[in-house]
Amino acid sequence: MFATKLKTQLLLITVMPLLLTIAVITLFILFEVLDNIESEVVKRGESIANQASIMSEFPLYTGDVDALKNVADLMIKTHDLAYIRFIDSTGQLLIHEKAFRQKGDLREFNFPVRTQAPNLDDFRATPPINTADDLGIIEIGLNNNSAEAQRFQAYTKVLGIAFIALLLGCLFVYLFSRKLTNAISSLISSAHRLEQRDFSVRSHENGSGELLKFQRTFNKMIDSLQQNDADLQEKVSAATASLNYTVSQLSEKNTALAQQRQETIDLERSKAILEERERIMRDMHDGIGGQLVASLALLEREQDSQIKQNIYTVLTECLNDLRLIIHSLSMQNSVLSSLLADFKYRTSRKLEQLDIELDWHVDDKAEQLNIKPQTGLHLLRILQEAFTNILKHAKASSIEFSAKQSPHGFQILIQDNGQFTPDSLKSPGHGISNMKTRAKQLGGSLNIEQPASGGCRIILSIPD
Amino acid sequence: MRHFLALFLLLVATLSQADTGSVYIVLSDNNELYQQAAKAVQAELKTQGFSKPIHISSTQSLHKKVLHPKDLIVPLGEQAALNIHSSFERNSHLYSFIDRTQIPPHTDSEWAAVVIDQPVQRLFDLASTIVAGRYRDKVIVAISEENQLLRDEISKLNNQSGIPFEVLLVDENSQPAKVIDKALFNAGALLAVRDEHIWSGENAKWMLYQSYKFNVPVIGYSKRFLKAGALASVYATLPQTTDKTVQLIMQWEQQGKLPEHGIVYPNFEIEFNKNIARALKITIPEILPEGNKN
C-alpha cells in the first residue's frame, strides 16, 4: 500500500517484527517494573503500618492518646506520611495527624493492630487458644511522589532502552539488508530501463549467493533480449523495405491506372467532341456546302457578267473556306506535314492560274508533329491570310515556303518577291492583327519583315 | 455347699485385693500432657517397685467405680481435682500438676498437692542474686489486690540480703502495665508470680513489654516466660513434678498414708534467656540459690 519501495518493504518486514518484539518485551518489563514498584509501595506501606502498629500497640492498649500522638508525629516525620489515624477497637478515632503540607497523590493503607497474649503456663490442661485481639486500626496516607518518580524513571529507562534497541535494530537491519537491497534495487533499476527498451543496460553484479546468480542470469537474459531485438529490427527493416517497394509499385500502378483512366476519359471526351464535330461538319457540309454548290450551279446557268463572276468568286471562296473549316475539323490527330500538304494542294491551283512559282520545303520533322484540329485551323487561317495577301497585294512571281525544326519549336517561313512596304506595318489591317492573335493563341509568335532582296518575309514560330 | 463356699472365697479374695489400696491416676483431660504425666508416674512407680495396682482413668469412669477408702486418688490437673475431691472424701488425695490457687477447699480427707507454682521466695532469691551489686537493685512484684494468698506468702518472705522490695497492688479495674510503669523506673527486677489478673493474657504481654522498655529483667515462674521475654525462669519440669508425685506415692505405700500434707513443691530448674541477658546487659550469676541452673 504505502510501502511500494523495496527498501521500505524490507525495512517493514524486518523492523515490524522487531518493533513488535521490542514492544512486547518493553511492555512486559514495564509491567514487571511497575508491579515491582507497586509491590514496593505496598510493602513500604505495610511495613510502615506494621511499624506504627508495633509502636502503638501499648498506647492503643492503654488508650494513651498522648503516646499515640507522639507515635503519629514520629511516623509522619520519619516516613513522610501525609496523615496517620489511630482508631480504637470500638471505632472511635483517637488520633488524626496530618503532615504540614500534602504532596500530590496518596496511597492509603490501613492495618489492624492486634495483640496476642503469650501462653505462660507450662502445664495448663487446656491451653488457651492463641487468638489475637483487635486493639484498633491504623490508617496511613503515604505520599505517592516517590513511587511516581520511580514510575517516571522506569518509564524513561525502559522506553529509552527500547528506543535504543529499536534504533540499533534498525541500524543493523539497514546495514545487513543494504547489500541485499542494493542488489535488488540494481535489478529493479535495470528492469525499469529494460522496460523502456534500453537493451544496453546491465545490472550491477553486486549481490551475493543466489542473488548474484540471479543478477547474472538477468544480464544474460538482457543479452538474449538485445540479440533478439536486433534480429527483430533487421527483419522489420527488411519487411518495411519490401512493403515500401510494394507500396511504390502499387503507387506507380495507381498512377498508371489513373493516367489510363484519364486517357480513357480524354478519349471518351475526344470521341464525343469528334462525334459532335462530325455532326457539325456533316451539317455544314450537307447544309451550307450543299447550298453553296447549288448556288454555284444556279449561277453557272446565268449569263456571264461581272456580277456573276464576282458572285461566283465569292461563293467559290466561301465554299473553299467552308471546305477549309470542314477539313480542319475533320483532322483527327493530323500531323503538320499532312496539314501543310493539303494546304499546298488547295493553293497550288490558284498559284498556277496566277503563274506564281512556289518553292515548297517541309522538314521531315513535320511528319512527327501532331496538330490538334483547333491548332490546325489557326495555322491554316494564318497561311491562308498570308497567301491571300501575296496573291492580292504583292504581285509576286515566286513564293518560298519552308517548315523546319528550330531550337524553340517549329518555324514556318513564307517569303515572296513581291511588293511590300514596311511602313504598312505601322497601321496594320485586320488581317495581320488576326494572324498575330492566332499565333499568340498557338503559343508562338509571328514576325513580318522585309528581306534585303526585297519582298516580304513572314516568320511563324510555334512550339512543338 | 461346695459351690457356695467357692463363691464366698472368690468374693473375699476380690474384696481383699481392693482393700490393699490401689492408686487411681485421674486425668483432667485426655490430652497429651496428662497422658504423658500419668504414664510417667505409672512407669516410675513400677520402676521403683510399687506393688499395688495403678489405674489411669478419667473422672467419669472413676465415678462408676467403687473405691476402697484406702485407695489413693491422684488427680492430675485442676479439673480432675475439682471433680474428685467432693465425691471421694474418704480417700486420700494427692493432687499433682495443679496451681496452688486451684486446690479445692479442704475437707476431712487427707490431701497433698504437688503444685506447679513456685514459691515467691525462690523467685525473690534469684532476683536478689541478679540485682545484687547493681545500681538499680529494687525488686518489685505486682499482685492483685484481692490475692490474699500471695500477699500472705509475700509477707512471710525472708529478705536476709536487705534487697529493696516493693509490692505493687493492682485493683481489678487497673491495668497492671500502667500500674508498674512508675515503679519500673528504678527497679532492678520484676517478679512474675501466679496471679491470673496480672500475668495472663494481654496483661502479661504488656507487663513484659513495659519491663523490657525500662530495661528491667523479669523473673518468671514457668519455662514459657523465657520465650515471652523474661530474663530467667524458676520452674519445675514435668519429670521433677512427676518425681515428686512418685516419691509421695511410694511413701504413701510404705507408710500407709501421705507423708506430707498440704502444698508440696517439687524440685525446680533455673534457666536464663541469654539473649535477653545480653540485651539488658546483665551478667548471669555463677552461684544460684538452689536447684539447677541452665
PDB file of N, CA, C and O in Angstrom, chain A residues 6-7 31 90 106 121 129 135 149 166 190 203 212 232 258 260-261 276 280 288 301 351 355 372 388 398 447:
ATOM      1  N   LEU A   6      11.136  -1.211  -2.398  1.00  0.00           N
ATOM      2  CA  LEU A   6      11.688  -2.463  -1.857  1.00  0.00           C
ATOM      3  C   LEU A   6      12.339  -2.252  -0.502  1.00  0.00           C
ATOM      4  O   LEU A   6      12.125  -3.029   0.431  1.00  0.00           O
ATOM      5  N   LYS A   7      13.097  -1.163  -0.387  1.00  0.00           N
ATOM      6  CA  LYS A   7      13.800  -0.917   0.881  1.00  0.00           C
ATOM      7  C   LYS A   7      12.799  -0.723   2.003  1.00  0.00           C
ATOM      8  O   LYS A   7      12.983  -1.226   3.111  1.00  0.00           O
ATOM      9  N   PHE A  31       5.564  -3.587  32.770  1.00  0.00           N
ATOM     10  CA  PHE A  31       4.578  -4.081  33.731  1.00  0.00           C
ATOM     11  C   PHE A  31       5.262  -4.714  34.941  1.00  0.00           C
ATOM     12  O   PHE A  31       4.812  -4.561  36.069  1.00  0.00           O
ATOM     13  N   THR A  90     -13.264   0.108  69.283  1.00  0.00           N
ATOM     14  CA  THR A  90     -14.690   0.453  69.249  1.00  0.00           C
ATOM     15  C   THR A  90     -15.036   1.324  68.053  1.00  0.00           C
ATOM     16  O   THR A  90     -16.185   1.693  67.852  1.00  0.00           O
ATOM     17  N   LEU A 106      -2.011  10.244  47.016  1.00  0.00           N
ATOM     18  CA  LEU A 106      -1.805   9.492  48.257  1.00  0.00           C
ATOM     19  C   LEU A 106      -2.114   8.025  48.022  1.00  0.00           C
ATOM     20  O   LEU A 106      -2.953   7.676  47.200  1.00  0.00           O
ATOM     21  N   ASP A 121       1.858 -20.720  80.779  1.00  0.00           N
ATOM     22  CA  ASP A 121       1.740 -21.919  81.621  1.00  0.00           C
ATOM     23  C   ASP A 121       2.399 -23.106  80.951  1.00  0.00           C
ATOM     24  O   ASP A 121       2.125 -23.404  79.786  1.00  0.00           O
ATOM     25  N   ILE A 129      -6.600 -20.793  73.528  1.00  0.00           N
ATOM     26  CA  ILE A 129      -6.395 -20.637  72.080  1.00  0.00           C
ATOM     27  C   ILE A 129      -5.742 -19.279  71.842  1.00  0.00           C
ATOM     28  O   ILE A 129      -6.189 -18.255  72.358  1.00  0.00           O
ATOM     29  N   LEU A 135      -6.885  -4.404  68.742  1.00  0.00           N
ATOM     30  CA  LEU A 135      -6.703  -3.221  69.576  1.00  0.00           C
ATOM     31  C   LEU A 135      -7.211  -1.979  68.857  1.00  0.00           C
ATOM     32  O   LEU A 135      -7.562  -0.993  69.482  1.00  0.00           O
ATOM     33  N   ALA A 149       7.773   9.132  40.994  1.00  0.00           N
ATOM     34  CA  ALA A 149       9.114   9.391  40.455  1.00  0.00           C
ATOM     35  C   ALA A 149       9.754   8.101  39.971  1.00  0.00           C
ATOM     36  O   ALA A 149      10.366   8.062  38.900  1.00  0.00           O
ATOM     37  N   LEU A 166      15.554  -0.389  19.479  1.00  0.00           N
ATOM     38  CA  LEU A 166      14.914  -0.259  18.166  1.00  0.00           C
ATOM     39  C   LEU A 166      15.846   0.425  17.179  1.00  0.00           C
ATOM     40  O   LEU A 166      15.961   0.015  16.019  1.00  0.00           O
ATOM     41  N   SER A 190      17.489  -1.751 -13.477  1.00  0.00           N
ATOM     42  CA  SER A 190      17.765  -2.314 -14.797  1.00  0.00           C
ATOM     43  C   SER A 190      16.474  -2.741 -15.473  1.00  0.00           C
ATOM     44  O   SER A 190      16.293  -2.549 -16.684  1.00  0.00           O
ATOM     45  N   SER A 203      22.566  -5.060 -15.101  1.00  0.00           N
ATOM     46  CA  SER A 203      22.524  -4.958 -13.638  1.00  0.00           C
ATOM     47  C   SER A 203      23.929  -5.108 -13.054  1.00  0.00           C
ATOM     48  O   SER A 203      24.704  -5.940 -13.516  1.00  0.00           O
ATOM     49  N   LEU A 212      23.362 -13.025  -6.609  1.00  0.00           N
ATOM     50  CA  LEU A 212      24.386 -12.803  -7.627  1.00  0.00           C
ATOM     51  C   LEU A 212      24.086 -13.667  -8.859  1.00  0.00           C
ATOM     52  O   LEU A 212      24.178 -13.203 -10.001  1.00  0.00           O
ATOM     53  N   LEU A 232      15.106  -8.821 -34.681  1.00  0.00           N
ATOM     54  CA  LEU A 232      13.753  -8.377 -34.996  1.00  0.00           C
ATOM     55  C   LEU A 232      13.775  -7.073 -35.783  1.00  0.00           C
ATOM     56  O   LEU A 232      13.034  -6.895 -36.752  1.00  0.00           O
ATOM     57  N   ALA A 258      -4.546   5.679 -63.030  1.00  0.00           N
ATOM     58  CA  ALA A 258      -5.211   6.978 -63.095  1.00  0.00           C
ATOM     59  C   ALA A 258      -4.963   7.646 -64.428  1.00  0.00           C
ATOM     60  O   ALA A 258      -5.885   8.253 -65.029  1.00  0.00           O
ATOM     61  N   GLN A 260      -4.261   6.107 -67.134  1.00  0.00           N
ATOM     62  CA  GLN A 260      -5.026   5.366 -68.147  1.00  0.00           C
ATOM     63  C   GLN A 260      -6.500   5.751 -68.107  1.00  0.00           C
ATOM     64  O   GLN A 260      -7.150   5.922 -69.140  1.00  0.00           O
ATOM     65  N   ARG A 261      -6.912   5.928 -66.880  1.00  0.00           N
ATOM     66  CA  ARG A 261      -8.319   6.310 -66.715  1.00  0.00           C
ATOM     67  C   ARG A 261      -8.563   7.705 -67.299  1.00  0.00           C
ATOM     68  O   ARG A 261      -9.567   7.951 -67.975  1.00  0.00           O
ATOM     69  N   GLU A 276     -19.388  15.151 -82.160  1.00  0.00           N
ATOM     70  CA  GLU A 276     -20.117  16.409 -82.276  1.00  0.00           C
ATOM     71  C   GLU A 276     -19.593  17.220 -83.455  1.00  0.00           C
ATOM     72  O   GLU A 276     -20.370  17.822 -84.215  1.00  0.00           O
ATOM     73  N   ILE A 280     -21.456  18.464 -86.728  1.00  0.00           N
ATOM     74  CA  ILE A 280     -21.460  19.861 -87.223  1.00  0.00           C
ATOM     75  C   ILE A 280     -20.926  19.918 -88.649  1.00  0.00           C
ATOM     76  O   ILE A 280     -21.480  20.590 -89.539  1.00  0.00           O
ATOM     77  N   ILE A 288     -24.739  24.023 -95.499  1.00  0.00           N
ATOM     78  CA  ILE A 288     -24.148  25.209 -96.123  1.00  0.00           C
ATOM     79  C   ILE A 288     -23.426  24.835 -97.418  1.00  0.00           C
ATOM     80  O   ILE A 288     -23.561  25.504 -98.465  1.00  0.00           O
ATOM     81  N   ARG A 301     -25.629  28.828-114.628  1.00  0.00           N
ATOM     82  CA  ARG A 301     -26.645  28.889-115.686  1.00  0.00           C
ATOM     83  C   ARG A 301     -26.958  30.303-116.086  1.00  0.00           C
ATOM     84  O   ARG A 301     -27.590  30.551-117.095  1.00  0.00           O
ATOM     85  N   LEU A 351      -2.157  29.383-107.571  1.00  0.00           N
ATOM     86  CA  LEU A 351      -0.839  29.904-107.933  1.00  0.00           C
ATOM     87  C   LEU A 351      -0.507  29.600-109.376  1.00  0.00           C
ATOM     88  O   LEU A 351       0.088  30.454-110.066  1.00  0.00           O
ATOM     89  N   ASP A 355       0.301  32.145-112.193  1.00  0.00           N
ATOM     90  CA  ASP A 355       1.676  31.913-112.656  1.00  0.00           C
ATOM     91  C   ASP A 355       2.710  32.351-111.620  1.00  0.00           C
ATOM     92  O   ASP A 355       3.651  33.109-111.871  1.00  0.00           O
ATOM     93  N   LYS A 372      -3.462  19.509 -83.380  1.00  0.00           N
ATOM     94  CA  LYS A 372      -4.858  19.382 -82.991  1.00  0.00           C
ATOM     95  C   LYS A 372      -5.714  20.149 -83.976  1.00  0.00           C
ATOM     96  O   LYS A 372      -5.235  21.077 -84.621  1.00  0.00           O
ATOM     97  N   THR A 388      -3.183  34.827 -99.235  1.00  0.00           N
ATOM     98  CA  THR A 388      -4.198  35.711 -99.825  1.00  0.00           C
ATOM     99  C   THR A 388      -3.618  37.113-100.014  1.00  0.00           C
ATOM    100  O   THR A 388      -3.836  37.768-101.047  1.00  0.00           O
ATOM    101  N   SER A 398       7.204  34.649-107.303  1.00  0.00           N
ATOM    102  CA  SER A 398       7.604  33.405-106.637  1.00  0.00           C
ATOM    103  C   SER A 398       7.390  33.502-105.112  1.00  0.00           C
ATOM    104  O   SER A 398       7.477  34.585-104.534  1.00  0.00           O
ATOM    105  N   ASN A 447       6.256  37.177 -87.008  1.00  0.00           N
ATOM    106  CA  ASN A 447       7.061  38.358 -87.377  1.00  0.00           C
ATOM    107  C   ASN A 447       6.980  38.577 -88.891  1.00  0.00           C
ATOM    108  O   ASN A 447       7.068  37.611 -89.649  1.00  0.00           O
TER     109      ASN A 447
END
